[in-house]
Tab-separated table of C-alpha atoms in Angstrom:
chain	number	residue	atom	x	y	z
A	35	MET	CA	13.759	-60.880	-35.724
A	36	SER	CA	16.168	-57.971	-35.933
A	37	SER	CA	13.244	-55.705	-36.667
A	38	ASP	CA	11.400	-56.926	-33.576
A	39	SER	CA	14.541	-56.405	-31.480
A	40	ASP	CA	15.019	-52.849	-32.799
A	41	HIS	CA	11.367	-52.115	-32.166
A	42	TYR	CA	11.685	-53.421	-28.606
A	43	GLU	CA	14.845	-51.367	-27.906
A	44	THR	CA	13.206	-48.274	-29.356
A	45	SER	CA	10.116	-48.840	-27.215
A	46	VAL	CA	12.235	-49.303	-24.066
A	47	ARG	CA	14.278	-46.183	-24.854
A	48	GLU	CA	11.111	-44.125	-25.413
A	49	ARG	CA	9.626	-45.342	-22.145
A	50	ARG	CA	12.845	-44.401	-20.320
A	51	GLU	CA	12.834	-40.949	-21.910
A	52	GLU	CA	9.169	-40.506	-21.003
A	53	ALA	CA	9.873	-41.558	-17.419
A	54	VAL	CA	12.782	-39.098	-17.141
A	55	ALA	CA	10.690	-36.370	-18.750
A	56	ALA	CA	7.805	-37.115	-16.382
A	57	PHE	CA	10.167	-36.950	-13.393
A	58	ASP	CA	11.617	-33.670	-14.616
A	59	GLU	CA	8.132	-32.305	-15.250
A	60	ARG	CA	6.975	-33.316	-11.773
A	61	ASP	CA	10.071	-31.732	-10.250
A	62	LYS	CA	9.672	-28.627	-12.375
A	63	GLY	CA	5.944	-28.623	-11.793
A	64	LEU	CA	6.326	-28.550	-7.996
A	65	MET	CA	8.669	-25.565	-8.064
A	66	GLY	CA	6.773	-24.100	-10.974
A	67	ARG	CA	3.507	-24.170	-9.071
A	68	PHE	CA	5.167	-22.530	-6.074
A	69	HIS	CA	6.720	-19.797	-8.196
A	70	HIS	CA	3.497	-19.376	-10.110
A	71	ALA	CA	1.570	-18.965	-6.855
A	72	LEU	CA	3.976	-16.240	-5.736
A	73	HIS	CA	3.752	-14.544	-9.116
A	74	VAL	CA	-0.039	-14.514	-9.459
A	75	THR	CA	-0.638	-13.942	-5.718
A	76	PRO	CA	1.984	-11.371	-4.638
A	77	ALA	CA	0.152	-10.787	-1.356
A	78	LEU	CA	0.875	-14.388	-0.312
A	79	VAL	CA	4.377	-13.665	1.015
A	80	PRO	CA	3.419	-10.672	3.205
A	81	LEU	CA	0.364	-12.593	4.441
A	82	ILE	CA	2.615	-15.465	5.560
A	83	VAL	CA	5.005	-12.994	7.226
A	84	LEU	CA	2.071	-11.268	8.960
A	85	ILE	CA	0.666	-14.538	10.324
A	86	ALA	CA	4.133	-15.669	11.441
A	87	SER	CA	4.777	-12.318	13.155
A	88	ILE	CA	1.488	-12.494	15.039
A	89	ALA	CA	2.226	-16.074	16.082
A	90	VAL	CA	5.762	-15.282	17.290
A	91	PHE	CA	4.789	-12.197	19.280
A	92	GLY	CA	1.750	-14.032	20.606
A	93	LEU	CA	3.984	-16.810	21.980
A	94	LEU	CA	6.465	-14.331	23.460
A	95	ILE	CA	3.908	-11.960	24.988
A	96	GLY	CA	0.900	-14.180	25.631
A	97	ASP	CA	-2.725	-13.196	26.103
A	98	ARG	CA	-1.985	-9.463	26.202
A	99	PHE	CA	-1.037	-9.545	22.517
A	100	PHE	CA	-3.896	-11.801	21.418
A	101	SER	CA	-6.554	-9.702	23.134
A	102	PRO	CA	-9.144	-8.075	20.838
A	103	PHE	CA	-8.067	-4.669	22.156
A	104	SER	CA	-4.412	-5.182	21.175
A	105	LEU	CA	-5.195	-6.537	17.708
A	106	THR	CA	-7.624	-3.732	16.907
A	107	LEU	CA	-5.176	-1.223	18.360
A	108	ILE	CA	-2.808	-2.259	15.574
A	109	LEU	CA	-5.508	-1.435	13.032
A	110	GLN	CA	-6.046	1.975	14.608
A	111	GLN	CA	-2.327	2.714	14.588
A	112	VAL	CA	-1.838	1.831	10.919
A	113	GLN	CA	-5.041	3.327	9.509
A	114	ILE	CA	-3.353	6.495	8.183
A	115	VAL	CA	-0.424	4.568	6.718
A	116	GLY	CA	-2.826	2.002	5.272
A	117	ILE	CA	-4.912	4.641	3.487
A	118	VAL	CA	-1.856	6.494	2.166
A	119	ALA	CA	-0.266	3.168	1.159
A	120	ALA	CA	-3.352	2.422	-0.950
A	121	ALA	CA	-2.687	5.650	-2.853
A	122	GLN	CA	1.014	4.877	-3.128
A	123	SER	CA	0.239	1.364	-4.385
A	124	LEU	CA	-1.707	2.678	-7.368
A	125	ILE	CA	1.211	4.859	-8.412
A	126	ILE	CA	3.900	2.233	-7.876
A	127	LEU	CA	1.866	-0.248	-9.931
A	128	THR	CA	2.396	2.151	-12.866
A	129	ALA	CA	6.178	2.038	-12.177
A	130	GLY	CA	6.045	5.487	-10.579
A	131	ILE	CA	6.468	6.796	-7.066
A	132	ASP	CA	4.909	9.672	-5.125
A	133	LEU	CA	6.962	11.413	-2.466
A	134	SER	CA	4.270	14.041	-1.917
A	135	VAL	CA	1.531	11.812	-0.458
A	136	GLY	CA	2.368	12.753	3.127
A	137	ALA	CA	2.406	16.473	2.389
A	138	ILE	CA	-0.908	16.236	0.518
A	139	THR	CA	-2.420	14.359	3.457
A	140	VAL	CA	-1.344	16.932	6.034
A	141	PHE	CA	-2.244	19.989	3.922
A	142	SER	CA	-5.678	18.508	3.174
A	143	SER	CA	-6.336	18.186	6.905
A	144	VAL	CA	-5.111	21.759	7.474
A	145	ILE	CA	-7.460	23.079	4.777
A	146	MET	CA	-10.395	21.272	6.390
A	147	GLY	CA	-9.568	22.812	9.753
A	148	GLN	CA	-8.788	26.307	8.502
A	149	PHE	CA	-11.872	26.493	6.276
A	150	ALA	CA	-14.069	25.493	9.200
A	151	PHE	CA	-12.476	27.772	11.820
A	152	ARG	CA	-10.782	30.647	9.982
A	153	TYR	CA	-13.512	31.230	7.401
A	154	GLY	CA	-16.522	29.818	9.265
A	155	ILE	CA	-17.453	27.478	6.424
A	156	PRO	CA	-19.807	24.606	7.426
A	157	PRO	CA	-17.743	21.509	8.307
A	158	VAL	CA	-19.223	19.392	5.503
A	159	PHE	CA	-18.006	21.912	2.908
A	160	ALA	CA	-14.668	22.242	4.690
A	161	VAL	CA	-14.158	18.489	4.407
A	162	PHE	CA	-15.186	18.644	0.752
A	163	ALA	CA	-12.653	21.438	0.146
A	164	GLY	CA	-9.869	19.308	1.640
A	165	LEU	CA	-10.806	16.363	-0.574
A	166	ILE	CA	-10.849	18.590	-3.684
A	167	PHE	CA	-7.440	19.967	-2.730
A	168	GLY	CA	-6.036	16.426	-2.540
A	169	LEU	CA	-7.544	15.612	-5.928
A	170	LEU	CA	-6.055	18.748	-7.525
A	171	CYS	CA	-2.604	18.002	-6.113
A	172	GLY	CA	-2.787	14.489	-7.516
A	173	LEU	CA	-3.911	15.792	-10.912
A	174	LEU	CA	-0.994	18.244	-10.928
A	175	ASN	CA	1.444	15.389	-10.335
A	176	GLY	CA	-0.312	13.322	-12.985
A	177	PHE	CA	-0.199	16.149	-15.530
A	178	LEU	CA	3.541	16.682	-15.036
A	179	VAL	CA	4.230	12.940	-15.300
A	180	SER	CA	1.857	12.002	-18.133
A	181	ARG	CA	1.835	15.143	-20.285
A	182	MET	CA	5.205	16.739	-19.585
A	183	LYS	CA	6.946	13.337	-19.444
A	184	LEU	CA	8.861	14.261	-16.293
A	185	PRO	CA	10.212	11.501	-14.002
A	186	PRO	CA	7.752	10.743	-11.162
A	187	PHE	CA	10.503	10.801	-8.536
A	188	ILE	CA	11.668	14.300	-9.506
A	189	VAL	CA	8.138	15.646	-9.970
A	190	THR	CA	6.850	14.471	-6.598
A	191	LEU	CA	10.082	15.448	-4.846
A	192	GLY	CA	9.440	18.975	-6.080
A	193	THR	CA	5.716	19.050	-5.295
A	194	TRP	CA	6.438	17.560	-1.868
A	195	GLN	CA	8.648	20.543	-1.021
A	196	ILE	CA	6.177	23.044	-2.507
A	197	ILE	CA	3.131	21.589	-0.730
A	198	LEU	CA	4.996	21.217	2.559
A	199	ALA	CA	6.212	24.824	2.495
A	200	SER	CA	2.766	26.073	1.435
A	201	ASN	CA	1.245	24.125	4.314
A	202	TYR	CA	3.423	25.892	6.883
A	203	LEU	CA	2.948	29.315	5.277
A	204	TYR	CA	-0.821	28.966	4.979
A	205	SER	CA	-1.379	27.558	8.463
A	206	ALA	CA	1.209	29.824	10.139
A	207	ASN	CA	2.070	26.704	12.167
A	208	GLU	CA	-1.277	27.076	13.951
A	209	THR	CA	-2.686	23.982	15.629
A	210	ILE	CA	-6.443	23.721	16.070
A	211	ARG	CA	-7.001	21.941	19.343
A	212	ALA	CA	-9.148	18.854	19.788
A	213	GLN	CA	-11.441	20.585	22.284
A	214	GLU	CA	-12.289	23.311	19.793
A	215	ILE	CA	-13.034	20.806	17.041
A	216	GLU	CA	-15.160	18.662	19.323
A	217	ALA	CA	-17.203	21.671	20.389
A	218	GLN	CA	-17.660	23.434	17.043
A	219	ALA	CA	-16.963	21.003	14.171
A	220	PRO	CA	-17.206	17.380	15.343
A	221	LEU	CA	-17.610	16.209	11.736
A	222	LEU	CA	-13.869	16.757	11.285
A	223	GLN	CA	-13.258	14.074	13.915
A	224	PHE	CA	-15.787	11.648	12.434
A	225	MET	CA	-13.152	9.167	11.217
A	226	GLY	CA	-11.881	8.844	14.771
A	227	THR	CA	-15.272	7.904	16.230
A	228	LYS	CA	-14.948	4.607	18.101
A	229	PHE	CA	-17.404	1.762	18.442
A	230	THR	CA	-17.136	-1.633	20.115
A	231	LEU	CA	-17.781	-4.936	18.394
A	232	GLY	CA	-17.289	-8.169	20.308
A	233	GLY	CA	-14.813	-6.641	22.722
A	234	ALA	CA	-12.789	-5.096	19.896
A	235	VAL	CA	-12.612	-1.328	19.453
A	236	PHE	CA	-12.867	0.009	15.910
A	237	THR	CA	-12.966	3.470	14.392
A	238	TYR	CA	-14.667	4.637	11.209
A	239	GLY	CA	-11.192	5.400	9.889
A	240	VAL	CA	-10.279	1.724	10.194
A	241	ILE	CA	-13.488	0.689	8.454
A	242	PHE	CA	-12.803	3.193	5.681
A	243	MET	CA	-9.270	1.824	5.235
A	244	LEU	CA	-10.485	-1.770	4.958
A	245	LEU	CA	-13.319	-0.908	2.550
A	246	LEU	CA	-10.989	1.245	0.439
A	247	VAL	CA	-8.469	-1.567	0.036
A	248	LEU	CA	-11.148	-4.142	-0.776
A	249	VAL	CA	-12.831	-1.901	-3.358
A	250	LEU	CA	-9.524	-0.987	-5.027
A	251	ALA	CA	-8.466	-4.654	-5.056
A	252	TRP	CA	-11.697	-5.575	-6.846
A	253	VAL	CA	-11.415	-2.673	-9.302
A	254	LEU	CA	-7.813	-3.482	-10.173
A	255	LYS	CA	-8.643	-7.134	-10.784
A	256	HIS	CA	-12.041	-6.993	-12.480
A	257	THR	CA	-12.215	-3.776	-14.493
A	258	ALA	CA	-10.631	-2.576	-17.727
A	259	TRP	CA	-9.160	0.407	-15.900
A	260	GLY	CA	-7.431	-1.924	-13.435
A	261	ARG	CA	-5.943	-3.988	-16.246
A	262	HIS	CA	-4.742	-0.779	-17.900
A	263	VAL	CA	-2.966	0.234	-14.683
A	264	TYR	CA	-1.023	-3.039	-14.653
A	265	ALA	CA	-0.329	-2.828	-18.388
A	266	VAL	CA	1.080	0.701	-18.105
A	267	GLY	CA	3.334	-0.361	-15.238
A	268	ASP	CA	4.525	-3.480	-17.034
A	269	ASP	CA	5.308	-1.929	-20.436
A	270	PRO	CA	3.840	1.489	-21.331
A	271	GLU	CA	4.908	1.288	-24.976
A	272	ALA	CA	3.297	-2.103	-25.480
A	273	ALA	CA	0.198	-0.877	-23.644
A	274	GLN	CA	0.001	2.134	-25.965
A	275	LEU	CA	0.279	-0.090	-29.034
A	276	SER	CA	-2.510	-2.307	-27.706
A	277	GLY	CA	-4.872	0.643	-27.451
A	278	VAL	CA	-4.461	1.685	-23.823
A	279	ASN	CA	-4.649	5.424	-23.180
A	280	VAL	CA	-1.410	5.608	-21.206
A	281	ARG	CA	-1.594	9.343	-20.517
A	282	GLY	CA	-5.201	9.172	-19.389
A	283	THR	CA	-4.504	6.168	-17.162
A	284	LEU	CA	-1.556	7.875	-15.465
A	285	LEU	CA	-3.530	11.075	-14.949
A	286	SER	CA	-6.434	9.153	-13.396
A	287	VAL	CA	-4.101	7.152	-11.142
A	288	TYR	CA	-2.357	10.215	-9.751
A	289	GLY	CA	-5.659	12.073	-9.395
A	290	LEU	CA	-7.250	9.182	-7.498
A	291	ALA	CA	-4.162	8.872	-5.311
A	292	GLY	CA	-4.435	12.555	-4.416
A	293	LEU	CA	-8.122	12.163	-3.554
A	294	ILE	CA	-7.310	9.186	-1.323
A	295	CYS	CA	-4.686	11.312	0.439
A	296	GLY	CA	-7.444	13.863	1.035
A	297	PHE	CA	-9.454	11.164	2.811
A	298	ALA	CA	-6.298	10.249	4.729
A	299	GLY	CA	-6.145	13.873	5.890
A	300	TRP	CA	-9.700	13.605	7.190
A	301	ALA	CA	-8.824	10.354	8.965
A	302	LEU	CA	-5.706	12.033	10.378
A	303	ILE	CA	-7.835	14.620	12.173
A	304	GLY	CA	-9.922	11.823	13.648
A	305	ARG	CA	-6.847	9.885	14.679
A	306	ILE	CA	-5.005	12.677	16.536
A	307	GLY	CA	-8.115	14.699	17.390
A	308	SER	CA	-6.569	18.024	16.349
A	309	VAL	CA	-5.436	19.758	13.151
A	310	SER	CA	-1.664	20.053	13.166
A	311	PRO	CA	0.498	21.168	10.210
A	312	THR	CA	3.401	19.101	11.565
A	313	SER	CA	1.591	15.745	11.844
A	314	ALA	CA	2.146	12.620	9.718
A	315	TYR	CA	5.534	13.827	8.534
A	316	GLU	CA	6.693	10.211	8.034
A	317	ALA	CA	3.744	9.155	5.858
A	318	ASN	CA	5.859	9.254	2.675
A	319	ILE	CA	8.434	6.734	3.879
A	320	GLU	CA	5.934	4.652	5.834
A	321	SER	CA	3.650	4.255	2.808
A	322	ILE	CA	6.541	3.173	0.585
A	323	THR	CA	7.680	0.774	3.312
A	324	ALA	CA	4.217	-0.814	3.510
A	325	VAL	CA	4.035	-1.147	-0.276
A	326	VAL	CA	7.478	-2.733	-0.608
A	327	ILE	CA	6.990	-5.164	2.287
A	328	GLY	CA	3.566	-5.906	0.797
A	329	GLY	CA	5.157	-7.397	-2.315
A	330	ILE	CA	4.283	-4.696	-4.848
A	331	SER	CA	7.156	-4.438	-7.293
A	332	LEU	CA	8.889	-1.072	-7.518
A	333	PHE	CA	9.382	-1.849	-11.212
A	334	GLY	CA	5.603	-1.681	-11.711
A	335	GLY	CA	3.059	-4.005	-13.247
A	336	ARG	CA	2.973	-6.617	-10.486
A	337	GLY	CA	1.523	-6.728	-7.007
A	338	SER	CA	-1.683	-6.608	-5.014
A	339	ILE	CA	-3.045	-3.690	-3.040
A	340	LEU	CA	-4.003	-6.217	-0.350
A	341	GLY	CA	-0.287	-6.794	0.066
A	342	ALA	CA	0.193	-3.112	0.935
A	343	LEU	CA	-2.377	-3.506	3.725
A	344	PHE	CA	-0.562	-6.594	4.980
A	345	GLY	CA	2.708	-4.646	4.815
A	346	ALA	CA	1.256	-1.857	6.948
A	347	LEU	CA	-0.087	-4.410	9.430
A	348	ILE	CA	3.325	-6.118	9.642
A	349	VAL	CA	4.882	-2.801	10.646
A	350	GLY	CA	2.089	-2.319	13.203
A	351	VAL	CA	2.572	-5.806	14.638
A	352	PHE	CA	6.330	-5.282	15.041
A	353	SER	CA	5.841	-1.840	16.607
A	354	LEU	CA	3.276	-3.021	19.170
A	355	GLY	CA	4.971	-6.365	19.804
A	356	LEU	CA	8.382	-4.894	20.527
A	357	ARG	CA	6.822	-2.177	22.679
A	358	LEU	CA	5.007	-4.775	24.790
A	359	LEU	CA	8.286	-6.689	25.122
A	360	GLY	CA	9.933	-3.534	26.446
A	361	ALA	CA	12.456	-3.373	23.603
A	362	ASP	CA	14.041	-0.145	22.385
A	363	ALA	CA	12.032	1.540	19.621
A	364	GLN	CA	15.084	1.437	17.340
A	365	TRP	CA	14.715	-2.337	17.032
A	366	THR	CA	11.489	-1.714	15.130
A	367	TYR	CA	13.378	0.229	12.456
A	368	PHE	CA	16.083	-2.452	12.432
A	369	PHE	CA	13.667	-5.313	11.707
A	370	ILE	CA	11.595	-3.274	9.252
A	371	GLY	CA	14.807	-2.485	7.376
A	372	LEU	CA	15.577	-6.194	7.130
A	373	LEU	CA	12.056	-6.877	5.885
A	374	ILE	CA	12.379	-4.203	3.183
A	375	ILE	CA	15.607	-5.719	1.858
A	376	ALA	CA	14.119	-9.222	2.023
A	377	ALA	CA	10.975	-8.081	0.180
A	378	VAL	CA	12.989	-6.544	-2.667
A	379	ALA	CA	15.151	-9.680	-2.878
A	380	VAL	CA	12.053	-11.897	-3.107
A	381	ASP	CA	10.611	-9.644	-5.810
A	382	GLN	CA	13.804	-9.916	-7.861
A	383	TRP	CA	13.841	-13.692	-7.430
A	384	ILE	CA	10.229	-14.042	-8.561
A	385	ARG	CA	10.910	-11.841	-11.587
A	386	LYS	CA	13.896	-13.977	-12.620
A	387	VAL	CA	11.934	-17.185	-12.236
A	388	THR	CA	8.919	-15.933	-14.165
A	389	ALA	CA	10.926	-14.143	-16.862
């Protein structure tokens, strides 16, 4: 009888423990699934912020904001930042940073213009020369970081100054006007060519930005090279021990980033119509801003390049929305600053939870 009683008490106690464990697991599972979703889908947070921003400004402004023209105008405004942010994303995913992306972008556009007008080179070869220049600048950064083992911040701070000064010296601060380009080398303005689709106005630069982000997102997720990029950013020593060519991966990342900046230079000519050595001077900070707001960790190894696009679009939505509301332009910087701090805080929280 005592044995039956002990067995019954043991069975009741086990059922109670199982019930408590099940409750704890359900509670943990709910939060766990949420944290897991944020960890495996870093672009989820900026996407939610983007949708919320559009909804809020849409309610405050009305039909003017929701018009196809206004929404595609945002895309046109952020196309340069979006392309440069794609390059910056690749580097930050490896736990690096590139302060020279803006200078590479501008100098690439200057080379395209100067080759076409100063030397009389056919526009297609002038564009090709600008792209090669961007690639070489990226490879230089990659060589100094991967082979010389120099800190990315210091390396790109130095190359930023060198490229920027070289840009002014080479161009002699000469601006090639839009009318001249349109008459003699319209290919340089190709990225700025507009076409209408369902009442919305797009440019080839916008299409290039969207295709670039989608292709890079697929490559990073579905190829060995993409997995190596994340592995190097997460733990380069562990990646090396597992057979990843860390030096080669870093060199390829910086080289590709430089090439993308070359394309950004081509798109820059299309966007502003002219070739100016003083244009896009804020591309460095704006690209980093888009990447950080987009949920890509500055510590490397985590994030989605789609998030960088969402981050750029968030900045565009705030800029246009506040302008339509008649607010001072400084409020844009104020809110973007808050978003940057919030994005870093969320990244730290996700890292603690998933550690």
